[in-house]
Short mmCIF file of C-alpha atoms (C1' of nucleotides) in Angstrom, two decimals:
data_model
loop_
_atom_site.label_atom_id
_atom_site.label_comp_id
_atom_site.label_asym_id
_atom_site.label_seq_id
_atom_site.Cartn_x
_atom_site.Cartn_y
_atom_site.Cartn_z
CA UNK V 1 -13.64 21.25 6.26
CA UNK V 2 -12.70 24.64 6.14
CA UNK V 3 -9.15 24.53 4.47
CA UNK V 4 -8.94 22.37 1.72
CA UNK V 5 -5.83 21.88 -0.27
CA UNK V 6 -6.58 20.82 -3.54
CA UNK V 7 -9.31 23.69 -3.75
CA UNK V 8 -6.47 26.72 -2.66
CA UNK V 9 -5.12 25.29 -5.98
CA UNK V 10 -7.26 24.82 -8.57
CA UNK V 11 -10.00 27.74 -8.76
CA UNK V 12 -10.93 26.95 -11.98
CA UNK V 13 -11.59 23.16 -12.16
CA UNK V 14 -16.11 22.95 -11.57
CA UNK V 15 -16.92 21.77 -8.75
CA UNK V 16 -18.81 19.00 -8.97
CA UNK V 17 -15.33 17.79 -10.50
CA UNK V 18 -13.53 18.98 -7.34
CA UNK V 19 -16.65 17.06 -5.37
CA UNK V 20 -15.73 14.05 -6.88
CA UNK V 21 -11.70 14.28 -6.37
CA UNK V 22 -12.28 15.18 -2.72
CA UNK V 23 -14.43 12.30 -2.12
CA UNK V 24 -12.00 9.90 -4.41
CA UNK V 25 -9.20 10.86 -2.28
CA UNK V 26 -11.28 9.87 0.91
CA UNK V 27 -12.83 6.52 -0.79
CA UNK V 28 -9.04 5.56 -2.00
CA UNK V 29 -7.21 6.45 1.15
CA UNK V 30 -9.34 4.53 3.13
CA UNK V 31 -10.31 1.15 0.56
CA UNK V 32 -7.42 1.42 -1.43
CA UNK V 33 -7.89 1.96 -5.39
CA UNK V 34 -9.33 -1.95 -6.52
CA UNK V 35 -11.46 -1.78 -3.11
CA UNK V 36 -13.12 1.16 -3.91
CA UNK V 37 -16.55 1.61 -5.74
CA UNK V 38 -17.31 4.46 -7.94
CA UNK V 39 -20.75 4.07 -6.25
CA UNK V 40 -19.00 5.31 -2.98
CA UNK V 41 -17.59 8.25 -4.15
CA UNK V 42 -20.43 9.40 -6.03
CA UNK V 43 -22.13 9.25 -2.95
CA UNK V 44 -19.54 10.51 -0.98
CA UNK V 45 -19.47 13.17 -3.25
CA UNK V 46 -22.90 13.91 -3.61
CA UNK V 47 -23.16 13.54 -6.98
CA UNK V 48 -24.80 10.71 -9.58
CA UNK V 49 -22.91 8.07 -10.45
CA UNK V 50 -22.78 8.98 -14.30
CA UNK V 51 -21.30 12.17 -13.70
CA UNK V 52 -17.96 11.01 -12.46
CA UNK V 53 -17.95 9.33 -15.62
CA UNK V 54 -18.54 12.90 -17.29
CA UNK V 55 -15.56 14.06 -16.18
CA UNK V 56 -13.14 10.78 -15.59
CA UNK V 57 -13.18 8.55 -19.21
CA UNK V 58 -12.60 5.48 -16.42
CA UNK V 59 -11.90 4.58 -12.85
CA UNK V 60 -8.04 4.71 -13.40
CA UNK V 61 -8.45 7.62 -15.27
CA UNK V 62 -9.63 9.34 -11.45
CA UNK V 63 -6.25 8.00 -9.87
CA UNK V 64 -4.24 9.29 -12.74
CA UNK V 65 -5.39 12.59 -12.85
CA UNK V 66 -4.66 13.11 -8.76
CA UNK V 67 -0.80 13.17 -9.52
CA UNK V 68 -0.86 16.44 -11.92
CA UNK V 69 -2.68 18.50 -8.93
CA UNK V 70 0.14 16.68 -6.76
CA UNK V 71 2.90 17.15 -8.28
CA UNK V 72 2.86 20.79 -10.30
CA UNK V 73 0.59 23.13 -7.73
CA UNK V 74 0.90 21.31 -4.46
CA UNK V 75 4.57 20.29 -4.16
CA UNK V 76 5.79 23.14 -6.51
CA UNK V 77 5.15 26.03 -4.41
CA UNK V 78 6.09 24.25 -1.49
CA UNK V 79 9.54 23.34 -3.40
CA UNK V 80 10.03 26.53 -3.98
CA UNK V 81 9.18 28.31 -0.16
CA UNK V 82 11.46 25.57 0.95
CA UNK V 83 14.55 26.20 -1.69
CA UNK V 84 14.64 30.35 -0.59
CA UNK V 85 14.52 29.46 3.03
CA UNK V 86 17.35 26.70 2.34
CA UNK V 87 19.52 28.14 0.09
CA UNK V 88 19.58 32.02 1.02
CA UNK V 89 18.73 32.82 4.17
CA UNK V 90 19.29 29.67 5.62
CA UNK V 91 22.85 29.00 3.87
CA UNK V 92 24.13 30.61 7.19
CA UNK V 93 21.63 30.14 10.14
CA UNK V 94 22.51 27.06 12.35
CA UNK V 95 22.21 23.92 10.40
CA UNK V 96 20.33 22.43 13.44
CA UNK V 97 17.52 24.89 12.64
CA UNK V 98 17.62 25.20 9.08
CA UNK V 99 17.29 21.58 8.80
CA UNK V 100 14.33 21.23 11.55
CA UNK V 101 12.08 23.95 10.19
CA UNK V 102 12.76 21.95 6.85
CA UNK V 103 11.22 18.68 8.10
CA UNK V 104 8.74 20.41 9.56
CA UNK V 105 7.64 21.70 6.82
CA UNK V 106 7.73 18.90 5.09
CA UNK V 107 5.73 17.32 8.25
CA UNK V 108 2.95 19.52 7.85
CA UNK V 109 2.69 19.48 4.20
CA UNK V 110 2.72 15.78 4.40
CA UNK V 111 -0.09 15.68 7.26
CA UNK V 112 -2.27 18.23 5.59
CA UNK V 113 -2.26 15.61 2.86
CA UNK V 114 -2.33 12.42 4.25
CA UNK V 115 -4.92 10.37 2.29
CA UNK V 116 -3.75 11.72 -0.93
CA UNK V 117 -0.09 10.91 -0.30
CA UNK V 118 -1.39 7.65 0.87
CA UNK V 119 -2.74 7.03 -2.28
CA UNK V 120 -0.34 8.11 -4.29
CA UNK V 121 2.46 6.66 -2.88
CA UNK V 122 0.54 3.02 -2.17
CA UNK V 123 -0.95 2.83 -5.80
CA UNK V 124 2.10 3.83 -7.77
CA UNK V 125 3.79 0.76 -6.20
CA UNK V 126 1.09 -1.04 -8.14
CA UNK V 127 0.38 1.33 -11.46
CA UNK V 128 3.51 2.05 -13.53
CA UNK V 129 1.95 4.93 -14.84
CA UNK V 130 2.03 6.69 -11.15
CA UNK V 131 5.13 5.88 -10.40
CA UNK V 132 6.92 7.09 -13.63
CA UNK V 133 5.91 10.63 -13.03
CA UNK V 134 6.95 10.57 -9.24
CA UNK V 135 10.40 9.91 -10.44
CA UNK V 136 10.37 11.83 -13.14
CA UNK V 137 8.99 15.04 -12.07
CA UNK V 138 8.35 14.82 -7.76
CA UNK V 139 11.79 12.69 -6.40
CA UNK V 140 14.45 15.13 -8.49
CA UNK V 141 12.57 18.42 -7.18
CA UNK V 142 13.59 17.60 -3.52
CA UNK V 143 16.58 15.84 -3.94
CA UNK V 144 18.38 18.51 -6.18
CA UNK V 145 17.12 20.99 -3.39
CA UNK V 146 18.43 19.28 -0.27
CA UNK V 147 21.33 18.07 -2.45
CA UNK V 148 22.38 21.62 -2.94
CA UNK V 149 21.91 22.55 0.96
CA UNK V 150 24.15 19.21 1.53
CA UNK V 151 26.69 20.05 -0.67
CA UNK V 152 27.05 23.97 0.49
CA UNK V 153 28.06 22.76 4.19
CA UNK V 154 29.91 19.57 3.35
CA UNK V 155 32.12 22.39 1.21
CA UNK V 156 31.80 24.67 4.09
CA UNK V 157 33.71 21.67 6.24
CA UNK V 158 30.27 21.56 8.48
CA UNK V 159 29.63 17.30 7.13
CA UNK V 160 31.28 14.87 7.33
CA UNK V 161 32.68 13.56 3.98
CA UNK V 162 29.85 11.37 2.94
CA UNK V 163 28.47 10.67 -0.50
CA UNK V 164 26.14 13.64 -0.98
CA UNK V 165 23.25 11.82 -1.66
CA UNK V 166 23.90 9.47 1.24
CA UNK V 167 23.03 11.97 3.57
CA UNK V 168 20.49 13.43 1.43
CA UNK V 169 18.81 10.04 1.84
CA UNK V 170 19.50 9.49 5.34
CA UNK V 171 17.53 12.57 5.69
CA UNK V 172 14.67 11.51 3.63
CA UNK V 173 14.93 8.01 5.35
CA UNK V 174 14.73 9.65 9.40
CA UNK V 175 11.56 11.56 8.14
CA UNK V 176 9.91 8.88 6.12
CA UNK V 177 10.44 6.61 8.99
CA UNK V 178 8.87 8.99 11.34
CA UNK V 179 5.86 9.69 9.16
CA UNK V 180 5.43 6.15 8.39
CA UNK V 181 5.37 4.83 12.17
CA UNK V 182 3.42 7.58 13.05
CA UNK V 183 0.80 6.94 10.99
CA UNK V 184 1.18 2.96 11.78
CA UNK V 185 1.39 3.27 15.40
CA UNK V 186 0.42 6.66 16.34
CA UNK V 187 -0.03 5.06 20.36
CA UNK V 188 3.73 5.61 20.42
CA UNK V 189 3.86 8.85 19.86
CA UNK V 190 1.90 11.71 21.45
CA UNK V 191 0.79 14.79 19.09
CA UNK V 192 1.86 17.57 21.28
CA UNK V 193 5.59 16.45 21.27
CA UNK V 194 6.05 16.76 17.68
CA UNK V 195 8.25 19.26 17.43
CA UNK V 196 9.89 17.74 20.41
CA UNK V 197 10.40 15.14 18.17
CA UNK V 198 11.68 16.63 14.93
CA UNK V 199 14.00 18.36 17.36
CA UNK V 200 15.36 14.94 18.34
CA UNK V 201 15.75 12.94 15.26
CA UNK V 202 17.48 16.66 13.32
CA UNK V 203 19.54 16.48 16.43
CA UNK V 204 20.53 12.27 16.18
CA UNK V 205 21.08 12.62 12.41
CA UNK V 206 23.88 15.81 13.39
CA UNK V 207 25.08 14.34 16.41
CA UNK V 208 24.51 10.99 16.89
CA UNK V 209 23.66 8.99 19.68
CA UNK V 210 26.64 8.41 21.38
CA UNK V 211 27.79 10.03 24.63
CA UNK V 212 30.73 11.79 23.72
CA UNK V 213 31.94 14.97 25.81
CA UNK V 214 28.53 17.03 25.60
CA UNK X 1 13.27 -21.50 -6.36
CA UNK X 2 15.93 -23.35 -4.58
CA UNK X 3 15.45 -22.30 -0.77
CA UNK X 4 11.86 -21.06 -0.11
CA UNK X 5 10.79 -19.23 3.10
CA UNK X 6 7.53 -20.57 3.74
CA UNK X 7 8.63 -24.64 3.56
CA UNK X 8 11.69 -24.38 5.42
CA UNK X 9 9.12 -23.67 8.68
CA UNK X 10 6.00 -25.19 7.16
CA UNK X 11 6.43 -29.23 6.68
CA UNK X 12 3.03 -30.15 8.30
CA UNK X 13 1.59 -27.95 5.71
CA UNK X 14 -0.21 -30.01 2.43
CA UNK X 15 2.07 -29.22 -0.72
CA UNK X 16 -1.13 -28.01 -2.32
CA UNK X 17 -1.94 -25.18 0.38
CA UNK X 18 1.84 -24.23 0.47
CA UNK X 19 1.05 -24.14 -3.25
CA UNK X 20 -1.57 -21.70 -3.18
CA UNK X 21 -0.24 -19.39 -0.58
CA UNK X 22 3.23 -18.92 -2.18
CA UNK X 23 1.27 -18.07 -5.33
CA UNK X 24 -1.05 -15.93 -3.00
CA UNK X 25 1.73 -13.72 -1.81
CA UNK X 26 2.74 -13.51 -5.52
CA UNK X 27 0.06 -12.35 -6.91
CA UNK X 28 -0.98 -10.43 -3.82
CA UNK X 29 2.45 -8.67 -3.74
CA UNK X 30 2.16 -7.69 -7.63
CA UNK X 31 -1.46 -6.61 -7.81
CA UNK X 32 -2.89 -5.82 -4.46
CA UNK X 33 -5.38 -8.06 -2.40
CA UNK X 34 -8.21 -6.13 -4.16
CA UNK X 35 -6.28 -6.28 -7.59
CA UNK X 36 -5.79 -10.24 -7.65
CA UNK X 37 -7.90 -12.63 -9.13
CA UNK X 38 -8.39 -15.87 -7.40
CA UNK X 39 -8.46 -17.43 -11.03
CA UNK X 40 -5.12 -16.43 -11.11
CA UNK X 41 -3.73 -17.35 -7.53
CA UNK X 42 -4.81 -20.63 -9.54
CA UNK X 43 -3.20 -20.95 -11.98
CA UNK X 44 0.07 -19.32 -10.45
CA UNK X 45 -0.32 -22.12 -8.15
CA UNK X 46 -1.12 -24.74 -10.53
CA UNK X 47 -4.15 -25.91 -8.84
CA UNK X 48 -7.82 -25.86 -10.16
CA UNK X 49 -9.56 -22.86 -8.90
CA UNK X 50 -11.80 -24.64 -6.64
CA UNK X 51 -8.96 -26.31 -4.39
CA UNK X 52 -8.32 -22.55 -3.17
CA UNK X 53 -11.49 -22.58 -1.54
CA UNK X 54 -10.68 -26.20 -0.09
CA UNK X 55 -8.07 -24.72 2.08
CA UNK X 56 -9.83 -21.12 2.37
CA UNK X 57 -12.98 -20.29 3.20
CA UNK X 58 -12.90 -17.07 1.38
CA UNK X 59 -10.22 -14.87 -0.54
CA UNK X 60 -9.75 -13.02 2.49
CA UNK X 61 -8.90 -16.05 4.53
CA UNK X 62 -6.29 -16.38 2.62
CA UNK X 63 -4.86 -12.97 3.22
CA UNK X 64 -5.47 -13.67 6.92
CA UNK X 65 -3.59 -17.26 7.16
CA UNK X 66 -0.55 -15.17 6.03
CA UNK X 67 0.16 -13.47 9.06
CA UNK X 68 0.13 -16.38 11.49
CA UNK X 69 3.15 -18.08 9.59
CA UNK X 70 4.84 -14.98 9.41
CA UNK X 71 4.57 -13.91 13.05
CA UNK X 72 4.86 -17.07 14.69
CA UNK X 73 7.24 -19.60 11.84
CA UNK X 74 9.40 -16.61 10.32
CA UNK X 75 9.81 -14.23 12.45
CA UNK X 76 10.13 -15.88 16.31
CA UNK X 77 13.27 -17.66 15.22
CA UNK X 78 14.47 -14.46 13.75
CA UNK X 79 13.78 -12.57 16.89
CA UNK X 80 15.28 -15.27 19.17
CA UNK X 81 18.45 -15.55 17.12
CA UNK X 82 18.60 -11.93 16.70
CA UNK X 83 17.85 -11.41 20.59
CA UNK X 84 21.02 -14.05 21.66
CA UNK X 85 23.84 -12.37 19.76
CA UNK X 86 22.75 -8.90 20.87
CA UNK X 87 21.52 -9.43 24.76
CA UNK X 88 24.53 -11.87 25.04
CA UNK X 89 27.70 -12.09 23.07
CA UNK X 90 26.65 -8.80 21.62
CA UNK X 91 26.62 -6.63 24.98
CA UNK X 92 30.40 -6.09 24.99
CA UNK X 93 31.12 -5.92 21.61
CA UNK X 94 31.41 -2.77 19.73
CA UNK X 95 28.22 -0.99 19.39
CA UNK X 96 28.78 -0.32 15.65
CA UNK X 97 29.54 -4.02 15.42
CA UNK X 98 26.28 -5.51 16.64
CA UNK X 99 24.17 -2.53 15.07
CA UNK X 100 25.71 -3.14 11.75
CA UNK X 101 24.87 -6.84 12.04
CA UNK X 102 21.35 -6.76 13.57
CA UNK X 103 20.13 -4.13 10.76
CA UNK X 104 22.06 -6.69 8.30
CA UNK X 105 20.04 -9.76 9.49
CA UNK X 106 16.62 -7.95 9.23
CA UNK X 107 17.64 -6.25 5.79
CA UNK X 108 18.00 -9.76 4.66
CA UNK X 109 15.01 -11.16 6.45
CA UNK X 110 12.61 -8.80 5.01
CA UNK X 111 14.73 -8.71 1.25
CA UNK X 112 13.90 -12.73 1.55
CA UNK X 113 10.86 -11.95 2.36
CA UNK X 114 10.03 -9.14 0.06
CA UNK X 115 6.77 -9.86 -1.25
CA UNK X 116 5.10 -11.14 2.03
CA UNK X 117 6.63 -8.34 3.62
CA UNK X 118 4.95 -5.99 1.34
CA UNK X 119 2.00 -7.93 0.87
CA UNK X 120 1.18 -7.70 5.41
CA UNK X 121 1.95 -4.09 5.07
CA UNK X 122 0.04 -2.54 2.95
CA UNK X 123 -2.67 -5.04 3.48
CA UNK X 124 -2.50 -4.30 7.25
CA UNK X 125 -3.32 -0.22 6.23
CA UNK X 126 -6.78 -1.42 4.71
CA UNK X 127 -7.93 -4.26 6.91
CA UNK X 128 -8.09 -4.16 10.88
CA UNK X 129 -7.59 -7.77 11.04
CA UNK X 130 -4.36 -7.75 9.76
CA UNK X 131 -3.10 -4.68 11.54
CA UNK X 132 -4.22 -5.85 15.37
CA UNK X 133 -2.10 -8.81 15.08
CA UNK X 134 1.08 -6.89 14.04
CA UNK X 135 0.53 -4.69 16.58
CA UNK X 136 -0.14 -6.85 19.59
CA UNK X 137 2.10 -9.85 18.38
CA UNK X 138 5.08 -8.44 15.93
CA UNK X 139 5.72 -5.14 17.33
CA UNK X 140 6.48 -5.50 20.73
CA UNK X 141 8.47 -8.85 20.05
CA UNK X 142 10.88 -6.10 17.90
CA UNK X 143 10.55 -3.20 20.12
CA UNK X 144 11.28 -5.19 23.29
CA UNK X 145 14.74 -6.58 21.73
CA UNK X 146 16.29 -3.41 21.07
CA UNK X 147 14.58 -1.53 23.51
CA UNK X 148 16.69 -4.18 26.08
CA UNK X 149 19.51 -3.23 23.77
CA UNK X 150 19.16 0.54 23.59
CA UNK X 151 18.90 0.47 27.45
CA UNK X 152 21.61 -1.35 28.49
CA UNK X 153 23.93 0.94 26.94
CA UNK X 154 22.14 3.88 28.08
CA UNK X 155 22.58 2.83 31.50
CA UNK X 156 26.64 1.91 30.59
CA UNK X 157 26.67 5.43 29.63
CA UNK X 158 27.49 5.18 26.11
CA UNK X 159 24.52 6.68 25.05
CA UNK X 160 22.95 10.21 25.34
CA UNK X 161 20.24 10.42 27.38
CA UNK X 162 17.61 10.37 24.62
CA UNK X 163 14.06 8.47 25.92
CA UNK X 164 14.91 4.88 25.04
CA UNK X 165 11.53 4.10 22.75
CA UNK X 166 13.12 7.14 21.23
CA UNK X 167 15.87 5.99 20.36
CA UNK X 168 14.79 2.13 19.20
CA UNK X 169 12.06 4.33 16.87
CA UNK X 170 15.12 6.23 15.37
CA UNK X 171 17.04 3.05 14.50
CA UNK X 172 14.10 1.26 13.06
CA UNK X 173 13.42 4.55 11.03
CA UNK X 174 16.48 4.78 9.79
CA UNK X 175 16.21 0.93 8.15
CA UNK X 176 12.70 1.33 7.36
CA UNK X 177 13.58 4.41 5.81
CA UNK X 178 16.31 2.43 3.52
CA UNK X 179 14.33 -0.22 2.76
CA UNK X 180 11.35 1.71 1.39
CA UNK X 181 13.56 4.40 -0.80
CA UNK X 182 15.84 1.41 -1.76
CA UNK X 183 12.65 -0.55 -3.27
CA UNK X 184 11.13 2.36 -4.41
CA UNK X 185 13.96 3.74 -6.04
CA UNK X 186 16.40 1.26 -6.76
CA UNK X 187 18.25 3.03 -9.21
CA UNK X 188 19.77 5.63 -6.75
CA UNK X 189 21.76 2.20 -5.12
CA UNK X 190 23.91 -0.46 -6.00
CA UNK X 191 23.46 -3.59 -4.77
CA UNK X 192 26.95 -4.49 -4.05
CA UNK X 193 27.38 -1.45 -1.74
CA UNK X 194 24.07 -2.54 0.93
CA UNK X 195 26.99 -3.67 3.51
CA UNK X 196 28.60 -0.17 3.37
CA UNK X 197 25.17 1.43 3.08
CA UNK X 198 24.31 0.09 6.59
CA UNK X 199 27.36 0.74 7.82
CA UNK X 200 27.21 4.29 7.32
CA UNK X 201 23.59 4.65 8.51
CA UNK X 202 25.09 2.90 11.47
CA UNK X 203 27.74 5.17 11.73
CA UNK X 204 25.55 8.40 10.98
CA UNK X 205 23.36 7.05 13.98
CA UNK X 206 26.33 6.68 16.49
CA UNK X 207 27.98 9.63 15.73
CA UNK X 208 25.56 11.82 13.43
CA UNK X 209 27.16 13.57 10.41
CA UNK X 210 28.36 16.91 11.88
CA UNK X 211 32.29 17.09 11.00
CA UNK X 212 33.85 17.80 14.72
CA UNK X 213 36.93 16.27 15.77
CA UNK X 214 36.96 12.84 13.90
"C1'" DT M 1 -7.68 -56.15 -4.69
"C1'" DC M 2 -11.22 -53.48 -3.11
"C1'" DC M 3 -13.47 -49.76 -0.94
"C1'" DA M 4 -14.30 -45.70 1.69
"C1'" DA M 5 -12.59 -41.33 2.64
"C1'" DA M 6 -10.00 -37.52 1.29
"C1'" DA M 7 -8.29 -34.47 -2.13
"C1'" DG M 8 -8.94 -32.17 -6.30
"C1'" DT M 9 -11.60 -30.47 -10.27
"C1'" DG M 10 -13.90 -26.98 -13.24
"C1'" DA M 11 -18.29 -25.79 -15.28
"C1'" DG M 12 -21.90 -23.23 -13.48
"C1'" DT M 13 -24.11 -19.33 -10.64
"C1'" DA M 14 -25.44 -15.31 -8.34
"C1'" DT M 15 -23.76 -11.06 -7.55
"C1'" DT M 16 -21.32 -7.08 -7.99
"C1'" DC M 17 -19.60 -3.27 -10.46
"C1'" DA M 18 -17.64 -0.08 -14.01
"C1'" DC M 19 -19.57 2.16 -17.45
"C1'" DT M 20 -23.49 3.75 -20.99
"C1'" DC M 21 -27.18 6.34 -22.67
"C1'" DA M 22 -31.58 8.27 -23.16
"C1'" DC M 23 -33.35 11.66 -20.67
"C1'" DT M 24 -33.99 15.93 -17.43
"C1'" DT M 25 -32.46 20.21 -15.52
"C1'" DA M 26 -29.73 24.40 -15.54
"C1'" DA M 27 -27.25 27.99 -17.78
"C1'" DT M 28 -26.48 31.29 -21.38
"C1'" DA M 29 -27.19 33.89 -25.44
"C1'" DT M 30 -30.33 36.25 -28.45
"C1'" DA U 1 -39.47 34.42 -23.77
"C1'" DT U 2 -37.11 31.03 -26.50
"C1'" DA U 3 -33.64 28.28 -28.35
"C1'" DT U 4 -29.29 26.10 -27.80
"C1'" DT U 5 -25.92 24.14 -25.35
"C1'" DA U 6 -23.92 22.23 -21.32
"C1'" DA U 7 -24.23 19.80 -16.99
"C1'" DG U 8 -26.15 16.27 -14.40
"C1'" DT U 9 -28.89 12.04 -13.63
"C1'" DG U 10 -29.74 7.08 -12.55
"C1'" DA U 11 -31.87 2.92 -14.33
"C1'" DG U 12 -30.02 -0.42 -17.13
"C1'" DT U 13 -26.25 -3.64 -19.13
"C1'" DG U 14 -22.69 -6.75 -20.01
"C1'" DA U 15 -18.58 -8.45 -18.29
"C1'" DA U 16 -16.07 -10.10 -14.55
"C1'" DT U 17 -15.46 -12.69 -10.49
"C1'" DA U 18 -15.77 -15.02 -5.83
"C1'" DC U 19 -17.59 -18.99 -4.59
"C1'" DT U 20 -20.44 -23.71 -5.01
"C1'" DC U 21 -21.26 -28.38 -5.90
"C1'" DA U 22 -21.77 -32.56 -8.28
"C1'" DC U 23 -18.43 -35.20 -9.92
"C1'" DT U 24 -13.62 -37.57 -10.68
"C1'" DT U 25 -9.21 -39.03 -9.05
"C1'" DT U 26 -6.04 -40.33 -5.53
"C1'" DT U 27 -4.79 -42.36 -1.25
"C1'" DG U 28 -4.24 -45.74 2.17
"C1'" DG U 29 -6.05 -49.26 5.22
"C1'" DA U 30 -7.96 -54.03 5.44
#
DNA sequence: TCCAAAAGTGAGTATTCACTCACTTAATAT
DNA sequence: ATATTAAGTGAGTGAATACTCACTTTTGGA
């Protein structure tokens, strides 16, 4: 691989201990946590066996220890990117394209990440301990920022008078759905039309579906 | 539990297998496949550990037998019910109307049905077996109903001239959207306000949420 | 009432696996 | 060069667990 994510993160974490996280990532994303063996990621990761145990106290201890790298320097910056785009120069650019370079983004991020959001999100329905810090620390980051992009332009008259966080979850709900059946059934979608698609589903969640004088 | 799922289809089905695979799904649906113990499917199913293997082969047999009743004993009956009210009575009624109620009836199908539900899912993103039915059995059962649906008012007009698939993928988005962030997250939703939860994501899909002329 | 077949049991087993530890190799300082 | 520390190794271990099987209990037909 020639782009890795974790590694444009973390410079100063060894090695062998970045090894070991890649090839976790892999091994969970593909067995799930219970199915995997540390044998297969120490060979996966080129390493011996006892030296994942150098730098994780346990199994669980690997799992727990993906959602710090997660959360602070992979969502963080992207949080961040996202809320200047949103909330300055995009206060007052179309909300059509505001909102579609938004999901794209998140898209992308997403993507680039698969198997560890995979992981994280799957396990954490299972391990308290992962899904305490998602709502503590990952779900308020976004929803404050597309909160505050929902409530500019429902003040500005553009939205309808929903419950902010009603749209704000309709929003999260369209993309989650896409990235979900996507993933699930990617023979119904082809890869070139992506944006195509984005396009679409920014445009339904505006307009609607119905045929009315367009 | 007064009204069980499984039973009400079942009744050919030896109260000691029924037994074990509601406990199954239990278990399954709290800890993983990987994560449960068949000592415990036992005991949650107050049966001696070796009847399990009686009925099943293997654990994994067990997790396969669940899909068959699903598909063919839970969710046929569903699909046939659902398809009557919409291909029929449902044409000329409001659009709002029979989307509200067809995203009601499989909210409370899969609510009822929670823990299988899960259980097929996830499982399905780890073992082939379970995904190949879904896809060749469940899916296009779903997709064909409102894809009938989505057309026929296409071709009445009432709809914009999305691609139909396109538009069947954005409505099951939309609910599989709710459904995950409303189990995930239940604390962002009140229970007594699912009714007028759908009917605003019904509403948002009809007639998106840009403020123009309502 | 009796008996054969079916259903159910649970102690036992073979295997698998997370984790340990005594040791080797590499790195760094003096 | 040498000593000291740190990093890495992998055979070994004990606990856990899916599954077996010899046995007991239940069922239902004659």
């Amino acid at each position: 691989m020639t782009d890795n994510n974790i590694r444009e993160f973390d410079d100063e974490i060894p090695e062998k201990k970045l090894k070991i996280l890649e090839a976790a990532i892999k091994v969970f994303s593909e067995k799930g946590f219970e199915g995997s063996r540390t044998s297969e990621i120490a060979k996966e990761a080129n390493v011996a066996e006892g030296t994942i145990f150098k730098y994780f106290k346990t199994k669980k201890d690997i799992l727990l220890s993906l959602l710090l790298p997660l959360t602070l320097k992979f969502i963080k910056p992207f949080a961040m990117k996202s809320a200047e785009k949103i909330l300055n120069k995009g206060k007052d650019e179309p909300v059509d394209e505001v909102l579609k370079n938004l999901l794209l983004d998140i898209l992308h991020l997403v993507k680039k990440n698969m198997p560890l959001v995979k992981t994280v999100v799957i396990e954490s329905l299972y391990h308290e301990e992962l899904l305490v810090p998602i709502k503590e620390k990952l779900a308020p980051q976004v929803l404050e920022l597309l909160d505050g992009y929902v409530n500019y332009h429902k003040e500005k008259g553009d939205f309808k008078d929903y419950d902010t966080r009603f749209i704000t979850r309709t929003i999260m709900s369209m993309l989650l759905g896409y990235v979900v059946l996507s993933s699930a059934f990617p023979e119904f979608f082809s890869l070139d039309e992506e944006e195509k698609e984005i396009e679409n589903i920014v445009n339904v969640l505006i307009n609607g579906i119905k045929n009315g004088g367009v």
